[in-house]
């Protein structure tokens, strides 16, 4: 299992998932600061020239949500996803794509100070996105099926970013939920791996 990675990027989420799964993996650095993501060899892996990407013995998958769904299904015994045919499956997939389809566009719109147009934009707007997250987190300790899944990994990680940018307040239900997700031992292991990689790769 090869993870195409650079420190302090969305590739951290896949690193964290691999630590959750406790499976062997190899980190392949792609220096996005030097433009290595644009080299033909990497564009063959992800035509978007973005990290993360994963190569599982020749099965290549790019984009965080797709990789995390792939990993959850590849190792079903680890219980990090929701299998097809189960009652949780629908909501699991919905929350897996929510970050890329709704949360990130709405946050970008907000950060750029653009005029929201909830009806005409596929992600709605920040108010709808925030309301959807809030109601889901007020309903239960986890997003899906009363247990931790990679959907929580993504949302917890996104909240960590939103807190750091002061785009969301560290108040209930967000603070308690983020503390639960970021309190996972696998998160701490992934942070340690990232720090080690930063030293090796000379990233500050
Ligand atoms: N939708 C992608 C976004 C990935 C992404 O934005 N990756 C950034 C690093 S966090 C990147 O590779 N940037 C390099 C570039 O755009 O050239 C995902 O979630 O995996």
PDB file of C-alpha atoms and ligand atoms in Angstrom:
ATOM      1  CA  UNK A   1       0.000   0.000   0.000  1.00  0.00           C
ATOM      2  CA  UNK A   2       1.623   3.277  -1.141  1.00  0.00           C
ATOM      3  CA  UNK A   3       0.368   6.654   0.033  1.00  0.00           C
ATOM      4  CA  UNK A   4       1.301   9.650  -2.125  1.00  0.00           C
ATOM      5  CA  UNK A   5       1.753  12.250   0.533  1.00  0.00           C
ATOM      6  CA  UNK A   6       3.068  15.621   1.601  1.00  0.00           C
ATOM      7  CA  UNK A   7       2.959  16.889   5.194  1.00  0.00           C
ATOM      8  CA  UNK A   8       0.264  19.303   6.369  1.00  0.00           C
ATOM      9  CA  UNK A   9      -2.103  18.542   3.503  1.00  0.00           C
ATOM     10  CA  UNK A  10      -5.318  16.566   3.077  1.00  0.00           C
ATOM     11  CA  UNK A  11      -3.106  13.489   2.696  1.00  0.00           C
ATOM     12  CA  UNK A  12      -2.941  13.533   6.499  1.00  0.00           C
ATOM     13  CA  UNK A  13      -6.498  12.178   6.556  1.00  0.00           C
ATOM     14  CA  UNK A  14      -5.453   9.069   4.654  1.00  0.00           C
ATOM     15  CA  UNK A  15      -2.379   8.668   6.844  1.00  0.00           C
ATOM     16  CA  UNK A  16      -4.694   8.788   9.856  1.00  0.00           C
ATOM     17  CA  UNK A  17      -7.042   6.192   8.292  1.00  0.00           C
ATOM     18  CA  UNK A  18      -4.081   3.876   7.641  1.00  0.00           C
ATOM     19  CA  UNK A  19      -3.106   4.241  11.286  1.00  0.00           C
ATOM     20  CA  UNK A  20      -6.699   3.414  12.277  1.00  0.00           C
ATOM     21  CA  UNK A  21      -6.554   0.290  10.129  1.00  0.00           C
ATOM     22  CA  UNK A  22      -3.122  -0.736  11.443  1.00  0.00           C
ATOM     23  CA  UNK A  23      -2.063  -2.041   8.029  1.00  0.00           C
ATOM     24  CA  UNK A  24       1.454  -1.721   6.597  1.00  0.00           C
ATOM     25  CA  UNK A  25       1.955   1.213   4.245  1.00  0.00           C
ATOM     26  CA  UNK A  26       4.722   3.088   2.502  1.00  0.00           C
ATOM     27  CA  UNK A  27       4.833   6.875   2.255  1.00  0.00           C
ATOM     28  CA  UNK A  28       5.783   8.247  -1.173  1.00  0.00           C
ATOM     29  CA  UNK A  29       6.505  11.972  -0.839  1.00  0.00           C
ATOM     30  CA  UNK A  30       5.198  14.237  -3.608  1.00  0.00           C
ATOM     31  CA  UNK A  31       6.703  17.666  -3.072  1.00  0.00           C
ATOM     32  CA  UNK A  32       3.800  19.911  -4.064  1.00  0.00           C
ATOM     33  CA  UNK A  33       5.929  22.973  -3.285  1.00  0.00           C
ATOM     34  CA  UNK A  34       8.394  21.945  -6.009  1.00  0.00           C
ATOM     35  CA  UNK A  35       5.590  21.010  -8.416  1.00  0.00           C
ATOM     36  CA  UNK A  36       6.166  17.241  -8.390  1.00  0.00           C
ATOM     37  CA  UNK A  37       2.388  16.777  -8.634  1.00  0.00           C
ATOM     38  CA  UNK A  38       2.616  18.070 -12.218  1.00  0.00           C
ATOM     39  CA  UNK A  39       5.195  15.558 -13.413  1.00  0.00           C
ATOM     40  CA  UNK A  40       3.759  13.060 -15.941  1.00  0.00           C
ATOM     41  CA  UNK A  41       4.562  10.156 -13.646  1.00  0.00           C
ATOM     42  CA  UNK A  42       2.297  11.606 -10.955  1.00  0.00           C
ATOM     43  CA  UNK A  43      -0.359  12.907 -13.364  1.00  0.00           C
ATOM     44  CA  UNK A  44      -0.766   9.275 -14.459  1.00  0.00           C
ATOM     45  CA  UNK A  45      -1.690   8.508 -10.851  1.00  0.00           C
ATOM     46  CA  UNK A  46      -3.955  11.530 -10.378  1.00  0.00           C
ATOM     47  CA  UNK A  47      -4.775  13.544 -13.505  1.00  0.00           C
ATOM     48  CA  UNK A  48      -5.849  16.366 -11.170  1.00  0.00           C
ATOM     49  CA  UNK A  49      -2.292  16.724  -9.880  1.00  0.00           C
ATOM     50  CA  UNK A  50      -3.530  16.656  -6.302  1.00  0.00           C
ATOM     51  CA  UNK A  51      -2.538  14.570  -3.326  1.00  0.00           C
ATOM     52  CA  UNK A  52      -3.479  12.266  -1.687  1.00  0.00           C
ATOM     53  CA  UNK A  53      -3.510   9.195  -3.888  1.00  0.00           C
ATOM     54  CA  UNK A  54      -3.194   5.564  -2.949  1.00  0.00           C
ATOM     55  CA  UNK A  55      -1.768   2.569  -4.793  1.00  0.00           C
ATOM     56  CA  UNK A  56      -2.899  -0.731  -3.370  1.00  0.00           C
ATOM     57  CA  UNK A  57      -0.842  -3.261  -5.302  1.00  0.00           C
ATOM     58  CA  UNK A  58      -1.794  -1.709  -8.639  1.00  0.00           C
ATOM     59  CA  UNK A  59      -5.275  -0.501  -7.688  1.00  0.00           C
ATOM     60  CA  UNK A  60      -4.940   3.271  -7.829  1.00  0.00           C
ATOM     61  CA  UNK A  61      -7.402   5.650  -6.229  1.00  0.00           C
ATOM     62  CA  UNK A  62      -7.172   9.411  -5.786  1.00  0.00           C
ATOM     63  CA  UNK A  63      -9.184  11.967  -3.812  1.00  0.00           C
ATOM     64  CA  UNK A  64      -9.548  11.701  -0.045  1.00  0.00           C
ATOM     65  CA  UNK A  65     -13.205  10.638   0.085  1.00  0.00           C
ATOM     66  CA  UNK A  66     -12.763   7.943  -2.566  1.00  0.00           C
ATOM     67  CA  UNK A  67      -9.624   6.638  -0.845  1.00  0.00           C
ATOM     68  CA  UNK A  68     -11.293   6.461   2.558  1.00  0.00           C
ATOM     69  CA  UNK A  69     -14.348   4.651   1.187  1.00  0.00           C
ATOM     70  CA  UNK A  70     -11.989   2.286  -0.648  1.00  0.00           C
ATOM     71  CA  UNK A  71     -10.006   1.563   2.519  1.00  0.00           C
ATOM     72  CA  UNK A  72     -13.107   1.041   4.661  1.00  0.00           C
ATOM     73  CA  UNK A  73     -14.365  -1.506   2.122  1.00  0.00           C
ATOM     74  CA  UNK A  74     -10.956  -3.131   1.650  1.00  0.00           C
ATOM     75  CA  UNK A  75     -10.763  -3.879   5.377  1.00  0.00           C
ATOM     76  CA  UNK A  76     -14.415  -4.401   6.419  1.00  0.00           C
ATOM     77  CA  UNK A  77     -13.377  -6.275   9.542  1.00  0.00           C
ATOM     78  CA  UNK A  78     -11.994  -3.004  10.973  1.00  0.00           C
ATOM     79  CA  UNK A  79     -15.518  -1.505  11.059  1.00  0.00           C
ATOM     80  CA  UNK A  80     -14.597   1.946   9.718  1.00  0.00           C
ATOM     81  CA  UNK A  81     -17.314   2.079   7.054  1.00  0.00           C
ATOM     82  CA  UNK A  82     -20.835   0.882   6.354  1.00  0.00           C
ATOM     83  CA  UNK A  83     -21.269  -2.079   4.041  1.00  0.00           C
ATOM     84  CA  UNK A  84     -23.625  -2.033   1.027  1.00  0.00           C
ATOM     85  CA  UNK A  85     -27.062  -3.275   2.040  1.00  0.00           C
ATOM     86  CA  UNK A  86     -26.822  -2.113   5.636  1.00  0.00           C
ATOM     87  CA  UNK A  87     -29.150   0.598   7.023  1.00  0.00           C
ATOM     88  CA  UNK A  88     -26.203   2.944   7.614  1.00  0.00           C
ATOM     89  CA  UNK A  89     -24.902   2.760   4.051  1.00  0.00           C
ATOM     90  CA  UNK A  90     -26.868   5.686   2.634  1.00  0.00           C
ATOM     91  CA  UNK A  91     -25.976   8.185   5.333  1.00  0.00           C
ATOM     92  CA  UNK A  92     -22.385   6.958   5.360  1.00  0.00           C
ATOM     93  CA  UNK A  93     -21.938   7.736   1.655  1.00  0.00           C
ATOM     94  CA  UNK A  94     -23.741  11.053   2.063  1.00  0.00           C
ATOM     95  CA  UNK A  95     -21.363  12.194   4.803  1.00  0.00           C
ATOM     96  CA  UNK A  96     -18.344  10.875   2.913  1.00  0.00           C
ATOM     97  CA  UNK A  97     -19.019  13.168  -0.027  1.00  0.00           C
ATOM     98  CA  UNK A  98     -20.338  16.089   2.063  1.00  0.00           C
ATOM     99  CA  UNK A  99     -16.881  17.510   2.746  1.00  0.00           C
ATOM    100  CA  UNK A 100     -15.910  17.846  -0.909  1.00  0.00           C
ATOM    101  CA  UNK A 101     -19.304  18.698  -2.373  1.00  0.00           C
ATOM    102  CA  UNK A 102     -20.704  21.048   0.289  1.00  0.00           C
ATOM    103  CA  UNK A 103     -18.385  21.942   3.160  1.00  0.00           C
ATOM    104  CA  UNK A 104     -15.235  22.914   1.264  1.00  0.00           C
ATOM    105  CA  UNK A 105     -17.030  24.992  -1.411  1.00  0.00           C
ATOM    106  CA  UNK A 106     -19.119  26.797   1.232  1.00  0.00           C
ATOM    107  CA  UNK A 107     -16.028  27.517   3.343  1.00  0.00           C
ATOM    108  CA  UNK A 108     -14.130  28.772   0.295  1.00  0.00           C
ATOM    109  CA  UNK A 109     -17.034  31.052  -0.598  1.00  0.00           C
ATOM    110  CA  UNK A 110     -17.081  32.379   2.961  1.00  0.00           C
ATOM    111  CA  UNK A 111     -13.310  32.882   3.117  1.00  0.00           C
ATOM    112  CA  UNK A 112     -13.341  34.775  -0.184  1.00  0.00           C
ATOM    113  CA  UNK A 113     -16.193  36.954   1.049  1.00  0.00           C
ATOM    114  CA  UNK A 114     -18.376  36.038  -1.948  1.00  0.00           C
ATOM    115  CA  UNK A 115     -22.087  36.736  -1.929  1.00  0.00           C
ATOM    116  CA  UNK A 116     -23.915  33.469  -1.043  1.00  0.00           C
ATOM    117  CA  UNK A 117     -26.564  32.162  -3.440  1.00  0.00           C
ATOM    118  CA  UNK A 118     -27.908  29.075  -1.703  1.00  0.00           C
ATOM    119  CA  UNK A 119     -30.523  28.212  -4.299  1.00  0.00           C
ATOM    120  CA  UNK A 120     -28.267  28.470  -7.317  1.00  0.00           C
ATOM    121  CA  UNK A 121     -25.108  26.820  -6.012  1.00  0.00           C
ATOM    122  CA  UNK A 122     -24.790  23.073  -5.592  1.00  0.00           C
ATOM    123  CA  UNK A 123     -23.313  23.379  -2.104  1.00  0.00           C
ATOM    124  CA  UNK A 124     -26.028  25.720  -0.865  1.00  0.00           C
ATOM    125  CA  UNK A 125     -24.266  28.186   1.391  1.00  0.00           C
ATOM    126  CA  UNK A 126     -22.459  28.297   4.718  1.00  0.00           C
ATOM    127  CA  UNK A 127     -25.704  28.653   6.661  1.00  0.00           C
ATOM    128  CA  UNK A 128     -27.177  25.465   5.191  1.00  0.00           C
ATOM    129  CA  UNK A 129     -23.911  23.578   5.542  1.00  0.00           C
ATOM    130  CA  UNK A 130     -23.472  24.652   9.147  1.00  0.00           C
ATOM    131  CA  UNK A 131     -27.082  23.750   9.920  1.00  0.00           C
ATOM    132  CA  UNK A 132     -26.676  20.277   8.418  1.00  0.00           C
ATOM    133  CA  UNK A 133     -23.535  19.600  10.466  1.00  0.00           C
ATOM    134  CA  UNK A 134     -25.037  20.992  13.644  1.00  0.00           C
ATOM    135  CA  UNK A 135     -28.222  18.915  13.468  1.00  0.00           C
ATOM    136  CA  UNK A 136     -26.266  15.734  12.709  1.00  0.00           C
ATOM    137  CA  UNK A 137     -23.892  16.284  15.624  1.00  0.00           C
ATOM    138  CA  UNK A 138     -26.659  17.245  18.046  1.00  0.00           C
ATOM    139  CA  UNK A 139     -28.404  13.964  17.200  1.00  0.00           C
ATOM    140  CA  UNK A 140     -25.665  11.614  18.261  1.00  0.00           C
ATOM    141  CA  UNK A 141     -22.120  11.014  19.305  1.00  0.00           C
ATOM    142  CA  UNK A 142     -21.123   9.945  15.755  1.00  0.00           C
ATOM    143  CA  UNK A 143     -22.379  10.762  12.268  1.00  0.00           C
ATOM    144  CA  UNK A 144     -23.542   7.294  11.309  1.00  0.00           C
ATOM    145  CA  UNK A 145     -24.893   4.259  13.113  1.00  0.00           C
ATOM    146  CA  UNK A 146     -23.813   5.236  16.618  1.00  0.00           C
ATOM    147  CA  UNK A 147     -20.171   4.337  15.978  1.00  0.00           C
ATOM    148  CA  UNK A 148     -16.985   5.955  14.693  1.00  0.00           C
ATOM    149  CA  UNK A 149     -16.401   5.689  10.932  1.00  0.00           C
ATOM    150  CA  UNK A 150     -14.121   7.397   8.435  1.00  0.00           C
ATOM    151  CA  UNK A 151     -16.958   9.906   7.920  1.00  0.00           C
ATOM    152  CA  UNK A 152     -16.137  11.148  11.440  1.00  0.00           C
ATOM    153  CA  UNK A 153     -12.435  11.201  10.611  1.00  0.00           C
ATOM    154  CA  UNK A 154     -13.154  13.596   7.721  1.00  0.00           C
ATOM    155  CA  UNK A 155     -15.545  15.864   9.598  1.00  0.00           C
ATOM    156  CA  UNK A 156     -13.403  15.917  12.757  1.00  0.00           C
ATOM    157  CA  UNK A 157     -10.361  16.837  10.698  1.00  0.00           C
ATOM    158  CA  UNK A 158     -12.324  19.524   8.838  1.00  0.00           C
ATOM    159  CA  UNK A 159     -13.542  20.982  12.152  1.00  0.00           C
ATOM    160  CA  UNK A 160      -9.973  21.114  13.414  1.00  0.00           C
ATOM    161  CA  UNK A 161      -9.162  23.302  10.379  1.00  0.00           C
ATOM    162  CA  UNK A 162     -12.293  25.446  10.840  1.00  0.00           C
ATOM    163  CA  UNK A 163     -11.420  26.055  14.511  1.00  0.00           C
ATOM    164  CA  UNK A 164      -7.872  27.062  13.562  1.00  0.00           C
ATOM    165  CA  UNK A 165      -9.215  29.529  10.974  1.00  0.00           C
ATOM    166  CA  UNK A 166     -11.789  30.827  13.495  1.00  0.00           C
ATOM    167  CA  UNK A 167     -14.558  29.996  11.022  1.00  0.00           C
ATOM    168  CA  UNK A 168     -16.481  28.014  13.614  1.00  0.00           C
ATOM    169  CA  UNK A 169     -16.588  28.436  17.375  1.00  0.00           C
ATOM    170  CA  UNK A 170     -15.351  25.760  19.733  1.00  0.00           C
ATOM    171  CA  UNK A 171     -18.772  25.389  21.349  1.00  0.00           C
ATOM    172  CA  UNK A 172     -21.264  22.471  21.550  1.00  0.00           C
ATOM    173  CA  UNK A 173     -21.854  20.341  19.613  1.00  0.00           C
ATOM    174  CA  UNK A 174     -18.623  20.982  17.695  1.00  0.00           C
ATOM    175  CA  UNK A 175     -16.115  21.098  20.557  1.00  0.00           C
ATOM    176  CA  UNK A 176     -17.266  17.829  22.166  1.00  0.00           C
ATOM    177  CA  UNK A 177     -17.479  15.996  18.863  1.00  0.00           C
ATOM    178  CA  UNK A 178     -14.057  17.186  17.675  1.00  0.00           C
ATOM    179  CA  UNK A 179     -12.532  16.192  21.018  1.00  0.00           C
ATOM    180  CA  UNK A 180     -13.969  12.674  20.589  1.00  0.00           C
ATOM    181  CA  UNK A 181     -12.638  12.328  17.050  1.00  0.00           C
ATOM    182  CA  UNK A 182      -9.256  13.963  17.663  1.00  0.00           C
ATOM    183  CA  UNK A 183      -8.848  11.928  20.854  1.00  0.00           C
ATOM    184  CA  UNK A 184      -8.430   8.727  18.847  1.00  0.00           C
ATOM    185  CA  UNK A 185      -5.079   6.991  19.461  1.00  0.00           C
ATOM    186  CA  UNK A 186      -4.696   6.592  15.674  1.00  0.00           C
ATOM    187  CA  UNK A 187      -4.896  10.381  15.299  1.00  0.00           C
ATOM    188  CA  UNK A 188      -2.011  10.798  17.723  1.00  0.00           C
ATOM    189  CA  UNK A 189       0.007   8.133  15.894  1.00  0.00           C
ATOM    190  CA  UNK A 190      -0.642   9.889  12.577  1.00  0.00           C
ATOM    191  CA  UNK A 191       0.488  13.208  14.076  1.00  0.00           C
ATOM    192  CA  UNK A 192       3.722  11.511  15.209  1.00  0.00           C
ATOM    193  CA  UNK A 193       4.287  10.040  11.730  1.00  0.00           C
ATOM    194  CA  UNK A 194       3.635  13.461  10.200  1.00  0.00           C
ATOM    195  CA  UNK A 195       6.156  15.112  12.524  1.00  0.00           C
ATOM    196  CA  UNK A 196       8.740  12.499  11.603  1.00  0.00           C
ATOM    197  CA  UNK A 197       8.038  13.071   7.885  1.00  0.00           C
ATOM    198  CA  UNK A 198       8.363  16.831   8.353  1.00  0.00           C
ATOM    199  CA  UNK A 199      11.834  16.304   9.794  1.00  0.00           C
ATOM    200  CA  UNK A 200      12.867  13.915   7.014  1.00  0.00           C
ATOM    201  CA  UNK A 201      11.484  16.164   4.257  1.00  0.00           C
ATOM    202  CA  UNK A 202      12.596  19.448   5.805  1.00  0.00           C
ATOM    203  CA  UNK A 203       9.072  20.865   6.078  1.00  0.00           C
ATOM    204  CA  UNK A 204       8.396  23.455   8.768  1.00  0.00           C
TER     205      UNK A 204
HETATM  206  N1  LIG B   1     -10.514  16.936  -3.507  1.00  0.00           N
HETATM  207  C1  LIG B   1      -9.151  16.593  -3.190  1.00  0.00           C
HETATM  208  C2  LIG B   1      -8.382  17.835  -2.887  1.00  0.00           C
HETATM  209  C3  LIG B   1      -6.928  17.528  -2.641  1.00  0.00           C
HETATM  210  C4  LIG B   1      -6.089  18.776  -2.505  1.00  0.00           C
HETATM  211  O1  LIG B   1      -6.586  19.910  -2.552  1.00  0.00           O
HETATM  212  N2  LIG B   1      -4.778  18.560  -2.339  1.00  0.00           N
HETATM  213  C5  LIG B   1      -3.843  19.659  -2.238  1.00  0.00           C
HETATM  214  C6  LIG B   1      -3.057  19.536  -0.936  1.00  0.00           C
HETATM  215  S1  LIG B   1      -4.135  19.666   0.466  1.00  0.00           S
HETATM  216  C7  LIG B   1      -2.850  19.564  -3.396  1.00  0.00           C
HETATM  217  O2  LIG B   1      -2.467  18.492  -3.790  1.00  0.00           O
HETATM  218  N3  LIG B   1      -2.439  20.719  -3.935  1.00  0.00           N
HETATM  219  C8  LIG B   1      -1.459  20.775  -4.974  1.00  0.00           C
HETATM  220  C9  LIG B   1      -1.947  21.472  -6.214  1.00  0.00           C
HETATM  221  O3  LIG B   1      -3.128  21.818  -6.290  1.00  0.00           O
HETATM  222  O4  LIG B   1      -1.143  21.660  -7.118  1.00  0.00           O
HETATM  223  C10 LIG B   1      -9.115  15.633  -2.005  1.00  0.00           C
HETATM  224  O5  LIG B   1      -9.928  15.806  -1.085  1.00  0.00           O
HETATM  225  O6  LIG B   1      -8.269  14.741  -1.976  1.00  0.00           O
END
